[in-house]
Amino acid sequence: MRVSSNRRGGRAVAVTIVALIASLGIGSASAQADPFDLTLEYGRAEFGGLRNVDLSNTSDPYTLSGTLTGDSVNVPTGGVNFPQRQITSPVSATIDLAANQPVTGTYTAATGAMSLNFNLKATLNSALTGTCTIDPIVFTATTSASDPFFGTPFTSGLSGPGGIVGNWASLPAATGGPGSNCGVLATASGAGGIWLAHQIATPPTRPYVPPTAASLALALDAAKSKLKPGKTVKLESEVSNSGESEAAGVEVCLKTPKGLKAQGDKCASVGDIPGGGSATASFKVKASKKAKGKYSIKATASGFSLADASDAVKVKVKGKSKGKRGKG
């Protein structure tokens, strides 16, 4: 029947259109690749018996330049820039590190956690040994590692402080060309590891502990506890941050009862308060001419993603306001 024939034809056309759309990439939701640029100006390595090999150089740092797609890191071999280092201990030599393969891994911006897979070749040249090569050196360096040093998450982003640590159980024996004396590097083939960091000059001696969260406290004081109707009292507030993290966007606001009125703004911004720091804000409150009795004035401090902190003071309005006297 023609009906069934048309259906088959319709399916064929539909399949062709779907295939065409797929080939053109229309409607696909591929993740955006962002730059991944990491500077590692500080470093320390242990190659078996060769301990405390200093790889630091702030003027010519190690760098990794690649892409970050979601949490996935990819650095081509050409993006691995490890300039030559001159070391003096435990031997006087130059050491060159080069990438055999692209560096891959993950970086999670929300936590600063990083894990990178390396496959390197080390070339050491000294008067004692000649030119010797250790290849390959395969390891995974992470911010959570603790051997032989401690890693540090990049909690402030790639431009902030952080460090990765990798280790290995053993390495291939060092090899060299004619005239080399690589046998003296036999101890370098033992267990070891490497620490590479940004803005951290010395390997941490203890595990990374996240700073405690910001926590606000507020104290409110009045310059005087008694005032007359129509008069003004000055209030002083102090906001303190007992946490180790910064308290961002802190603001103090007053709430006055009927009979009292803030002179000027009821809210004052004190900005960001560092861990362990404090800031002050001043206010003026005026009593109406008909005010009488005891009043409670409340202040509240708030910040970005922080629990509010409050305090209150009591003032007493007593007496008569000084109005204009009529002619007797």
PDB file of N, CA and C in Angstrom, residues 164-262:
ATOM      1  N   ILE A 164      51.687  20.710  44.647  1.00  0.00           N
ATOM      2  CA  ILE A 164      51.398  19.314  44.325  1.00  0.00           C
ATOM      3  C   ILE A 164      52.605  18.453  44.674  1.00  0.00           C
ATOM      4  N   VAL A 165      52.320  17.222  45.059  1.00  0.00           N
ATOM      5  CA  VAL A 165      53.369  16.293  45.486  1.00  0.00           C
ATOM      6  C   VAL A 165      53.160  14.951  44.811  1.00  0.00           C
ATOM      7  N   GLY A 166      54.247  14.396  44.280  1.00  0.00           N
ATOM      8  CA  GLY A 166      54.203  13.062  43.694  1.00  0.00           C
ATOM      9  C   GLY A 166      55.336  12.222  44.237  1.00  0.00           C
ATOM     10  N   ASN A 167      55.193  10.912  44.191  1.00  0.00           N
ATOM     11  CA  ASN A 167      56.257  10.041  44.689  1.00  0.00           C
ATOM     12  C   ASN A 167      56.332   8.768  43.874  1.00  0.00           C
ATOM     13  N   TRP A 168      57.435   8.057  44.028  1.00  0.00           N
ATOM     14  CA  TRP A 168      57.657   6.806  43.316  1.00  0.00           C
ATOM     15  C   TRP A 168      58.423   5.840  44.210  1.00  0.00           C
ATOM     16  N   ALA A 169      58.218   4.557  43.973  1.00  0.00           N
ATOM     17  CA  ALA A 169      58.893   3.528  44.771  1.00  0.00           C
ATOM     18  C   ALA A 169      60.315   3.292  44.299  1.00  0.00           C
ATOM     19  N   SER A 170      60.551   3.465  43.007  1.00  0.00           N
ATOM     20  CA  SER A 170      61.890   3.267  42.451  1.00  0.00           C
ATOM     21  C   SER A 170      61.967   3.951  41.098  1.00  0.00           C
ATOM     22  N   LEU A 171      63.187   4.106  40.601  1.00  0.00           N
ATOM     23  CA  LEU A 171      63.422   4.709  39.293  1.00  0.00           C
ATOM     24  C   LEU A 171      64.381   3.838  38.497  1.00  0.00           C
ATOM     25  N   PRO A 172      64.359   3.950  37.155  1.00  0.00           N
ATOM     26  CA  PRO A 172      65.337   3.213  36.353  1.00  0.00           C
ATOM     27  C   PRO A 172      66.753   3.680  36.678  1.00  0.00           C
ATOM     28  N   ALA A 173      67.706   2.824  36.465  1.00  0.00           N
ATOM     29  CA  ALA A 173      69.102   3.189  36.695  1.00  0.00           C
ATOM     30  C   ALA A 173      69.511   4.284  35.718  1.00  0.00           C
ATOM     31  N   ALA A 174      70.376   5.182  36.172  1.00  0.00           N
ATOM     32  CA  ALA A 174      70.860   6.259  35.318  1.00  0.00           C
ATOM     33  C   ALA A 174      71.756   5.692  34.228  1.00  0.00           C
ATOM     34  N   THR A 175      71.609   6.217  33.032  1.00  0.00           N
ATOM     35  CA  THR A 175      72.422   5.770  31.895  1.00  0.00           C
ATOM     36  C   THR A 175      73.106   6.970  31.267  1.00  0.00           C
ATOM     37  N   GLY A 176      74.235   6.712  30.607  1.00  0.00           N
ATOM     38  CA  GLY A 176      74.965   7.799  29.966  1.00  0.00           C
ATOM     39  C   GLY A 176      75.776   7.306  28.793  1.00  0.00           C
ATOM     40  N   GLY A 177      76.352   8.245  28.075  1.00  0.00           N
ATOM     41  CA  GLY A 177      77.159   7.917  26.917  1.00  0.00           C
ATOM     42  C   GLY A 177      78.596   7.615  27.288  1.00  0.00           C
ATOM     43  N   PRO A 178      79.452   7.495  26.271  1.00  0.00           N
ATOM     44  CA  PRO A 178      80.870   7.224  26.509  1.00  0.00           C
ATOM     45  C   PRO A 178      81.502   8.285  27.412  1.00  0.00           C
ATOM     46  N   GLY A 179      82.279   7.844  28.356  1.00  0.00           N
ATOM     47  CA  GLY A 179      82.962   8.756  29.261  1.00  0.00           C
ATOM     48  C   GLY A 179      82.159   9.150  30.477  1.00  0.00           C
ATOM     49  N   SER A 180      80.920   8.750  30.524  1.00  0.00           N
ATOM     50  CA  SER A 180      80.104   9.105  31.689  1.00  0.00           C
ATOM     51  C   SER A 180      80.373   8.136  32.831  1.00  0.00           C
ATOM     52  N   ASN A 181      80.056   8.573  34.016  1.00  0.00           N
ATOM     53  CA  ASN A 181      80.261   7.749  35.208  1.00  0.00           C
ATOM     54  C   ASN A 181      78.957   7.724  36.000  1.00  0.00           C
ATOM     55  N   CYS A 182      77.913   7.175  35.375  1.00  0.00           N
ATOM     56  CA  CYS A 182      76.574   7.213  35.962  1.00  0.00           C
ATOM     57  C   CYS A 182      76.395   6.213  37.095  1.00  0.00           C
ATOM     58  N   GLY A 183      77.351   5.331  37.273  1.00  0.00           N
ATOM     59  CA  GLY A 183      77.229   4.345  38.337  1.00  0.00           C
ATOM     60  C   GLY A 183      77.171   4.967  39.712  1.00  0.00           C
ATOM     61  N   VAL A 184      77.771   6.159  39.862  1.00  0.00           N
ATOM     62  CA  VAL A 184      77.757   6.803  41.174  1.00  0.00           C
ATOM     63  C   VAL A 184      76.359   7.302  41.532  1.00  0.00           C
ATOM     64  N   LEU A 185      75.447   7.286  40.559  1.00  0.00           N
ATOM     65  CA  LEU A 185      74.076   7.712  40.814  1.00  0.00           C
ATOM     66  C   LEU A 185      73.162   6.537  41.133  1.00  0.00           C
ATOM     67  N   ALA A 186      73.769   5.407  41.473  1.00  0.00           N
ATOM     68  CA  ALA A 186      72.959   4.216  41.752  1.00  0.00           C
ATOM     69  C   ALA A 186      71.956   4.468  42.869  1.00  0.00           C
ATOM     70  N   THR A 187      72.349   5.281  43.843  1.00  0.00           N
ATOM     71  CA  THR A 187      71.433   5.536  44.964  1.00  0.00           C
ATOM     72  C   THR A 187      70.219   6.362  44.543  1.00  0.00           C
ATOM     73  N   ALA A 188      70.316   7.018  43.383  1.00  0.00           N
ATOM     74  CA  ALA A 188      69.201   7.853  42.925  1.00  0.00           C
ATOM     75  C   ALA A 188      68.025   7.035  42.427  1.00  0.00           C
ATOM     76  N   SER A 189      68.227   5.744  42.230  1.00  0.00           N
ATOM     77  CA  SER A 189      67.147   4.914  41.688  1.00  0.00           C
ATOM     78  C   SER A 189      66.187   4.414  42.765  1.00  0.00           C
ATOM     79  N   GLY A 190      66.413   4.794  44.007  1.00  0.00           N
ATOM     80  CA  GLY A 190      65.527   4.361  45.086  1.00  0.00           C
ATOM     81  C   GLY A 190      64.246   5.172  45.148  1.00  0.00           C
ATOM     82  N   ALA A 191      63.499   4.970  46.225  1.00  0.00           N
ATOM     83  CA  ALA A 191      62.229   5.680  46.410  1.00  0.00           C
ATOM     84  C   ALA A 191      62.477   7.179  46.550  1.00  0.00           C
ATOM     85  N   GLY A 192      61.530   7.952  46.065  1.00  0.00           N
ATOM     86  CA  GLY A 192      61.673   9.398  46.156  1.00  0.00           C
ATOM     87  C   GLY A 192      60.389  10.103  45.794  1.00  0.00           C
ATOM     88  N   GLY A 193      60.515  11.383  45.543  1.00  0.00           N
ATOM     89  CA  GLY A 193      59.333  12.158  45.199  1.00  0.00           C
ATOM     90  C   GLY A 193      59.695  13.583  44.872  1.00  0.00           C
ATOM     91  N   ILE A 194      58.668  14.359  44.523  1.00  0.00           N
ATOM     92  CA  ILE A 194      58.885  15.735  44.108  1.00  0.00           C
ATOM     93  C   ILE A 194      57.751  16.613  44.625  1.00  0.00           C
ATOM     94  N   TRP A 195      58.097  17.835  45.006  1.00  0.00           N
ATOM     95  CA  TRP A 195      57.127  18.842  45.455  1.00  0.00           C
ATOM     96  C   TRP A 195      57.291  20.062  44.577  1.00  0.00           C
ATOM     97  N   LEU A 196      56.194  20.530  43.982  1.00  0.00           N
ATOM     98  CA  LEU A 196      56.200  21.709  43.122  1.00  0.00           C
ATOM     99  C   LEU A 196      55.100  22.646  43.600  1.00  0.00           C
ATOM    100  N   ALA A 197      55.438  23.929  43.765  1.00  0.00           N
ATOM    101  CA  ALA A 197      54.468  24.830  44.392  1.00  0.00           C
ATOM    102  C   ALA A 197      54.520  26.233  43.818  1.00  0.00           C
ATOM    103  N   HIS A 198      53.422  26.953  44.063  1.00  0.00           N
ATOM    104  CA  HIS A 198      53.308  28.365  43.697  1.00  0.00           C
ATOM    105  C   HIS A 198      53.025  29.174  44.955  1.00  0.00           C
ATOM    106  N   GLN A 199      53.853  30.196  45.176  1.00  0.00           N
ATOM    107  CA  GLN A 199      53.719  31.109  46.321  1.00  0.00           C
ATOM    108  C   GLN A 199      53.887  30.422  47.673  1.00  0.00           C
ATOM    109  N   ILE A 200      54.507  29.266  47.704  1.00  0.00           N
ATOM    110  CA  ILE A 200      54.846  28.590  48.964  1.00  0.00           C
ATOM    111  C   ILE A 200      56.324  28.225  48.869  1.00  0.00           C
ATOM    112  N   ALA A 201      57.164  28.912  49.631  1.00  0.00           N
ATOM    113  CA  ALA A 201      58.603  28.787  49.452  1.00  0.00           C
ATOM    114  C   ALA A 201      59.201  27.523  50.057  1.00  0.00           C
ATOM    115  N   THR A 202      58.552  26.963  51.061  1.00  0.00           N
ATOM    116  CA  THR A 202      59.092  25.797  51.762  1.00  0.00           C
ATOM    117  C   THR A 202      58.038  24.706  51.838  1.00  0.00           C
ATOM    118  N   PRO A 203      58.412  23.450  51.599  1.00  0.00           N
ATOM    119  CA  PRO A 203      57.421  22.367  51.702  1.00  0.00           C
ATOM    120  C   PRO A 203      56.767  22.349  53.077  1.00  0.00           C
ATOM    121  N   PRO A 204      55.445  22.289  53.148  1.00  0.00           N
ATOM    122  CA  PRO A 204      54.765  22.247  54.449  1.00  0.00           C
ATOM    123  C   PRO A 204      55.195  21.035  55.263  1.00  0.00           C
ATOM    124  N   THR A 205      55.305  21.231  56.565  1.00  0.00           N
ATOM    125  CA  THR A 205      55.718  20.136  57.448  1.00  0.00           C
ATOM    126  C   THR A 205      54.534  19.421  58.080  1.00  0.00           C
ATOM    127  N   ARG A 206      53.333  19.880  57.769  1.00  0.00           N
ATOM    128  CA  ARG A 206      52.135  19.215  58.292  1.00  0.00           C
ATOM    129  C   ARG A 206      51.037  19.290  57.239  1.00  0.00           C
ATOM    130  N   PRO A 207      50.032  18.451  57.348  1.00  0.00           N
ATOM    131  CA  PRO A 207      48.961  18.449  56.345  1.00  0.00           C
ATOM    132  C   PRO A 207      48.234  19.787  56.280  1.00  0.00           C
ATOM    133  N   TYR A 208      47.713  20.078  55.110  1.00  0.00           N
ATOM    134  CA  TYR A 208      46.928  21.296  54.929  1.00  0.00           C
ATOM    135  C   TYR A 208      45.643  21.219  55.742  1.00  0.00           C
ATOM    136  N   VAL A 209      45.386  22.249  56.501  1.00  0.00           N
ATOM    137  CA  VAL A 209      44.154  22.339  57.289  1.00  0.00           C
ATOM    138  C   VAL A 209      43.385  23.561  56.803  1.00  0.00           C
ATOM    139  N   PRO A 210      42.175  23.389  56.275  1.00  0.00           N
ATOM    140  CA  PRO A 210      41.413  24.539  55.784  1.00  0.00           C
ATOM    141  C   PRO A 210      41.181  25.558  56.896  1.00  0.00           C
ATOM    142  N   PRO A 211      41.251  26.846  56.580  1.00  0.00           N
ATOM    143  CA  PRO A 211      40.996  27.862  57.608  1.00  0.00           C
ATOM    144  C   PRO A 211      39.562  27.777  58.106  1.00  0.00           C
ATOM    145  N   THR A 212      39.372  28.094  59.377  1.00  0.00           N
ATOM    146  CA  THR A 212      38.016  28.074  59.926  1.00  0.00           C
ATOM    147  C   THR A 212      37.179  29.161  59.258  1.00  0.00           C
ATOM    148  N   ALA A 213      35.895  28.911  59.163  1.00  0.00           N
ATOM    149  CA  ALA A 213      34.992  29.843  58.491  1.00  0.00           C
ATOM    150  C   ALA A 213      34.888  31.155  59.259  1.00  0.00           C
ATOM    151  N   ALA A 214      34.595  32.218  58.531  1.00  0.00           N
ATOM    152  CA  ALA A 214      34.386  33.516  59.168  1.00  0.00           C
ATOM    153  C   ALA A 214      33.175  33.455  60.093  1.00  0.00           C
ATOM    154  N   SER A 215      33.262  34.155  61.216  1.00  0.00           N
ATOM    155  CA  SER A 215      32.165  34.183  62.187  1.00  0.00           C
ATOM    156  C   SER A 215      32.086  35.580  62.788  1.00  0.00           C
ATOM    157  N   LEU A 216      30.918  36.199  62.665  1.00  0.00           N
ATOM    158  CA  LEU A 216      30.754  37.577  63.121  1.00  0.00           C
ATOM    159  C   LEU A 216      30.256  37.663  64.560  1.00  0.00           C
ATOM    160  N   ALA A 217      30.715  38.693  65.253  1.00  0.00           N
ATOM    161  CA  ALA A 217      30.188  39.058  66.571  1.00  0.00           C
ATOM    162  C   ALA A 217      30.043  40.576  66.579  1.00  0.00           C
ATOM    163  N   LEU A 218      29.041  41.068  67.280  1.00  0.00           N
ATOM    164  CA  LEU A 218      28.769  42.504  67.268  1.00  0.00           C
ATOM    165  C   LEU A 218      28.607  43.035  68.687  1.00  0.00           C
ATOM    166  N   ALA A 219      29.214  44.173  68.934  1.00  0.00           N
ATOM    167  CA  ALA A 219      29.045  44.867  70.217  1.00  0.00           C
ATOM    168  C   ALA A 219      28.561  46.280  69.928  1.00  0.00           C
ATOM    169  N   LEU A 220      27.479  46.683  70.600  1.00  0.00           N
ATOM    170  CA  LEU A 220      26.890  48.008  70.392  1.00  0.00           C
ATOM    171  C   LEU A 220      26.900  48.788  71.701  1.00  0.00           C
ATOM    172  N   ASP A 221      27.396  50.002  71.662  1.00  0.00           N
ATOM    173  CA  ASP A 221      27.463  50.841  72.862  1.00  0.00           C
ATOM    174  C   ASP A 221      26.886  52.223  72.565  1.00  0.00           C
ATOM    175  N   ALA A 222      26.303  52.828  73.588  1.00  0.00           N
ATOM    176  CA  ALA A 222      25.781  54.191  73.482  1.00  0.00           C
ATOM    177  C   ALA A 222      26.661  55.130  74.290  1.00  0.00           C
ATOM    178  N   ALA A 223      26.872  56.336  73.763  1.00  0.00           N
ATOM    179  CA  ALA A 223      27.722  57.306  74.459  1.00  0.00           C
ATOM    180  C   ALA A 223      27.124  57.711  75.798  1.00  0.00           C
ATOM    181  N   LYS A 224      25.815  57.636  75.919  1.00  0.00           N
ATOM    182  CA  LYS A 224      25.146  57.931  77.189  1.00  0.00           C
ATOM    183  C   LYS A 224      23.872  57.114  77.264  1.00  0.00           C
ATOM    184  N   SER A 225      23.461  56.818  78.453  1.00  0.00           N
ATOM    185  CA  SER A 225      22.279  55.970  78.639  1.00  0.00           C
ATOM    186  C   SER A 225      21.004  56.775  78.848  1.00  0.00           C
ATOM    187  N   LYS A 226      21.148  58.087  79.082  1.00  0.00           N
ATOM    188  CA  LYS A 226      19.970  58.927  79.306  1.00  0.00           C
ATOM    189  C   LYS A 226      20.046  60.156  78.407  1.00  0.00           C
ATOM    190  N   LEU A 227      18.909  60.553  77.888  1.00  0.00           N
ATOM    191  CA  LEU A 227      18.844  61.769  77.094  1.00  0.00           C
ATOM    192  C   LEU A 227      17.462  62.387  77.206  1.00  0.00           C
ATOM    193  N   LYS A 228      17.384  63.639  76.853  1.00  0.00           N
ATOM    194  CA  LYS A 228      16.111  64.353  76.918  1.00  0.00           C
ATOM    195  C   LYS A 228      15.398  64.290  75.573  1.00  0.00           C
ATOM    196  N   PRO A 229      14.086  64.472  75.573  1.00  0.00           N
ATOM    197  CA  PRO A 229      13.346  64.503  74.316  1.00  0.00           C
ATOM    198  C   PRO A 229      13.944  65.538  73.356  1.00  0.00           C
ATOM    199  N   GLY A 230      14.009  65.172  72.076  1.00  0.00           N
ATOM    200  CA  GLY A 230      14.563  66.070  71.069  1.00  0.00           C
ATOM    201  C   GLY A 230      16.074  66.054  70.978  1.00  0.00           C
ATOM    202  N   LYS A 231      16.747  65.292  71.851  1.00  0.00           N
ATOM    203  CA  LYS A 231      18.207  65.239  71.853  1.00  0.00           C
ATOM    204  C   LYS A 231      18.724  63.995  71.114  1.00  0.00           C
ATOM    205  N   THR A 232      20.031  64.017  70.852  1.00  0.00           N
ATOM    206  CA  THR A 232      20.669  62.962  70.053  1.00  0.00           C
ATOM    207  C   THR A 232      21.688  62.200  70.884  1.00  0.00           C
ATOM    208  N   VAL A 233      21.788  60.906  70.635  1.00  0.00           N
ATOM    209  CA  VAL A 233      22.798  60.071  71.278  1.00  0.00           C
ATOM    210  C   VAL A 233      23.634  59.386  70.191  1.00  0.00           C
ATOM    211  N   LYS A 234      24.929  59.277  70.431  1.00  0.00           N
ATOM    212  CA  LYS A 234      25.828  58.624  69.482  1.00  0.00           C
ATOM    213  C   LYS A 234      26.015  57.161  69.862  1.00  0.00           C
ATOM    214  N   LEU A 235      25.942  56.290  68.859  1.00  0.00           N
ATOM    215  CA  LEU A 235      26.138  54.854  69.054  1.00  0.00           C
ATOM    216  C   LEU A 235      27.388  54.401  68.309  1.00  0.00           C
ATOM    217  N   GLU A 236      28.122  53.509  68.937  1.00  0.00           N
ATOM    218  CA  GLU A 236      29.332  52.950  68.334  1.00  0.00           C
ATOM    219  C   GLU A 236      29.192  51.435  68.275  1.00  0.00           C
ATOM    220  N   SER A 237      29.367  50.869  67.078  1.00  0.00           N
ATOM    221  CA  SER A 237      29.301  49.411  66.921  1.00  0.00           C
ATOM    222  C   SER A 237      30.657  48.880  66.485  1.00  0.00           C
ATOM    223  N   GLU A 238      31.004  47.708  66.991  1.00  0.00           N
ATOM    224  CA  GLU A 238      32.249  47.036  66.594  1.00  0.00           C
ATOM    225  C   GLU A 238      31.914  45.621  66.140  1.00  0.00           C
ATOM    226  N   VAL A 239      32.295  45.308  64.898  1.00  0.00           N
ATOM    227  CA  VAL A 239      32.085  43.972  64.346  1.00  0.00           C
ATOM    228  C   VAL A 239      33.419  43.246  64.342  1.00  0.00           C
ATOM    229  N   SER A 240      33.454  42.062  64.915  1.00  0.00           N
ATOM    230  CA  SER A 240      34.685  41.266  64.932  1.00  0.00           C
ATOM    231  C   SER A 240      34.463  39.948  64.203  1.00  0.00           C
ATOM    232  N   ASN A 241      35.551  39.439  63.619  1.00  0.00           N
ATOM    233  CA  ASN A 241      35.525  38.168  62.896  1.00  0.00           C
ATOM    234  C   ASN A 241      36.433  37.190  63.626  1.00  0.00           C
ATOM    235  N   SER A 242      35.839  36.217  64.292  1.00  0.00           N
ATOM    236  CA  SER A 242      36.622  35.265  65.081  1.00  0.00           C
ATOM    237  C   SER A 242      37.146  34.102  64.251  1.00  0.00           C
ATOM    238  N   GLY A 243      36.740  33.997  62.986  1.00  0.00           N
ATOM    239  CA  GLY A 243      37.222  32.918  62.130  1.00  0.00           C
ATOM    240  C   GLY A 243      38.555  33.257  61.491  1.00  0.00           C
ATOM    241  N   GLU A 244      39.120  32.290  60.765  1.00  0.00           N
ATOM    242  CA  GLU A 244      40.391  32.509  60.068  1.00  0.00           C
ATOM    243  C   GLU A 244      40.171  33.001  58.645  1.00  0.00           C
ATOM    244  N   SER A 245      39.012  32.706  58.073  1.00  0.00           N
ATOM    245  CA  SER A 245      38.688  33.166  56.725  1.00  0.00           C
ATOM    246  C   SER A 245      38.169  34.599  56.763  1.00  0.00           C
ATOM    247  N   GLU A 246      38.265  35.266  55.628  1.00  0.00           N
ATOM    248  CA  GLU A 246      37.788  36.644  55.531  1.00  0.00           C
ATOM    249  C   GLU A 246      36.267  36.700  55.548  1.00  0.00           C
ATOM    250  N   ALA A 247      35.731  37.686  56.245  1.00  0.00           N
ATOM    251  CA  ALA A 247      34.290  37.951  56.235  1.00  0.00           C
ATOM    252  C   ALA A 247      34.034  39.019  55.180  1.00  0.00           C
ATOM    253  N   ALA A 248      33.311  38.649  54.125  1.00  0.00           N
ATOM    254  CA  ALA A 248      33.147  39.544  52.980  1.00  0.00           C
ATOM    255  C   ALA A 248      31.836  40.318  53.045  1.00  0.00           C
ATOM    256  N   GLY A 249      31.897  41.568  52.575  1.00  0.00           N
ATOM    257  CA  GLY A 249      30.702  42.389  52.430  1.00  0.00           C
ATOM    258  C   GLY A 249      29.929  42.624  53.708  1.00  0.00           C
ATOM    259  N   VAL A 250      30.616  42.981  54.771  1.00  0.00           N
ATOM    260  CA  VAL A 250      29.946  43.135  56.069  1.00  0.00           C
ATOM    261  C   VAL A 250      29.246  44.497  56.153  1.00  0.00           C
ATOM    262  N   GLU A 251      28.040  44.468  56.690  1.00  0.00           N
ATOM    263  CA  GLU A 251      27.225  45.668  56.839  1.00  0.00           C
ATOM    264  C   GLU A 251      26.557  45.645  58.210  1.00  0.00           C
ATOM    265  N   VAL A 252      26.449  46.824  58.828  1.00  0.00           N
ATOM    266  CA  VAL A 252      25.778  46.957  60.124  1.00  0.00           C
ATOM    267  C   VAL A 252      24.545  47.835  59.938  1.00  0.00           C
ATOM    268  N   CYS A 253      23.400  47.357  60.412  1.00  0.00           N
ATOM    269  CA  CYS A 253      22.150  48.105  60.278  1.00  0.00           C
ATOM    270  C   CYS A 253      21.488  48.296  61.642  1.00  0.00           C
ATOM    271  N   LEU A 254      20.886  49.464  61.839  1.00  0.00           N
ATOM    272  CA  LEU A 254      20.178  49.795  63.077  1.00  0.00           C
ATOM    273  C   LEU A 254      18.677  49.587  62.919  1.00  0.00           C
ATOM    274  N   LYS A 255      18.049  49.221  64.018  1.00  0.00           N
ATOM    275  CA  LYS A 255      16.592  49.157  64.076  1.00  0.00           C
ATOM    276  C   LYS A 255      16.157  49.930  65.312  1.00  0.00           C
ATOM    277  N   THR A 256      15.447  51.034  65.071  1.00  0.00           N
ATOM    278  CA  THR A 256      15.035  51.895  66.181  1.00  0.00           C
ATOM    279  C   THR A 256      13.534  51.783  66.425  1.00  0.00           C
ATOM    280  N   PRO A 257      13.111  51.852  67.682  1.00  0.00           N
ATOM    281  CA  PRO A 257      11.679  51.796  67.996  1.00  0.00           C
ATOM    282  C   PRO A 257      11.014  53.148  67.732  1.00  0.00           C
ATOM    283  N   LYS A 258       9.707  53.149  67.742  1.00  0.00           N
ATOM    284  CA  LYS A 258       8.959  54.389  67.581  1.00  0.00           C
ATOM    285  C   LYS A 258       9.297  55.334  68.727  1.00  0.00           C
ATOM    286  N   GLY A 259       9.592  56.571  68.370  1.00  0.00           N
ATOM    287  CA  GLY A 259      10.026  57.548  69.365  1.00  0.00           C
ATOM    288  C   GLY A 259      11.486  57.899  69.199  1.00  0.00           C
ATOM    289  N   LEU A 260      12.236  57.009  68.533  1.00  0.00           N
ATOM    290  CA  LEU A 260      13.646  57.259  68.229  1.00  0.00           C
ATOM    291  C   LEU A 260      13.844  57.135  66.717  1.00  0.00           C
ATOM    292  N   LYS A 261      14.759  57.925  66.174  1.00  0.00           N
ATOM    293  CA  LYS A 261      14.989  57.898  64.736  1.00  0.00           C
ATOM    294  C   LYS A 261      16.469  58.074  64.431  1.00  0.00           C
ATOM    295  N   ALA A 262      16.966  57.202  63.517  1.00  0.00           N
ATOM    296  CA  ALA A 262      18.369  57.308  63.109  1.00  0.00           C
ATOM    297  C   ALA A 262      18.573  58.573  62.298  1.00  0.00           C
TER     298      ALA A 262
END
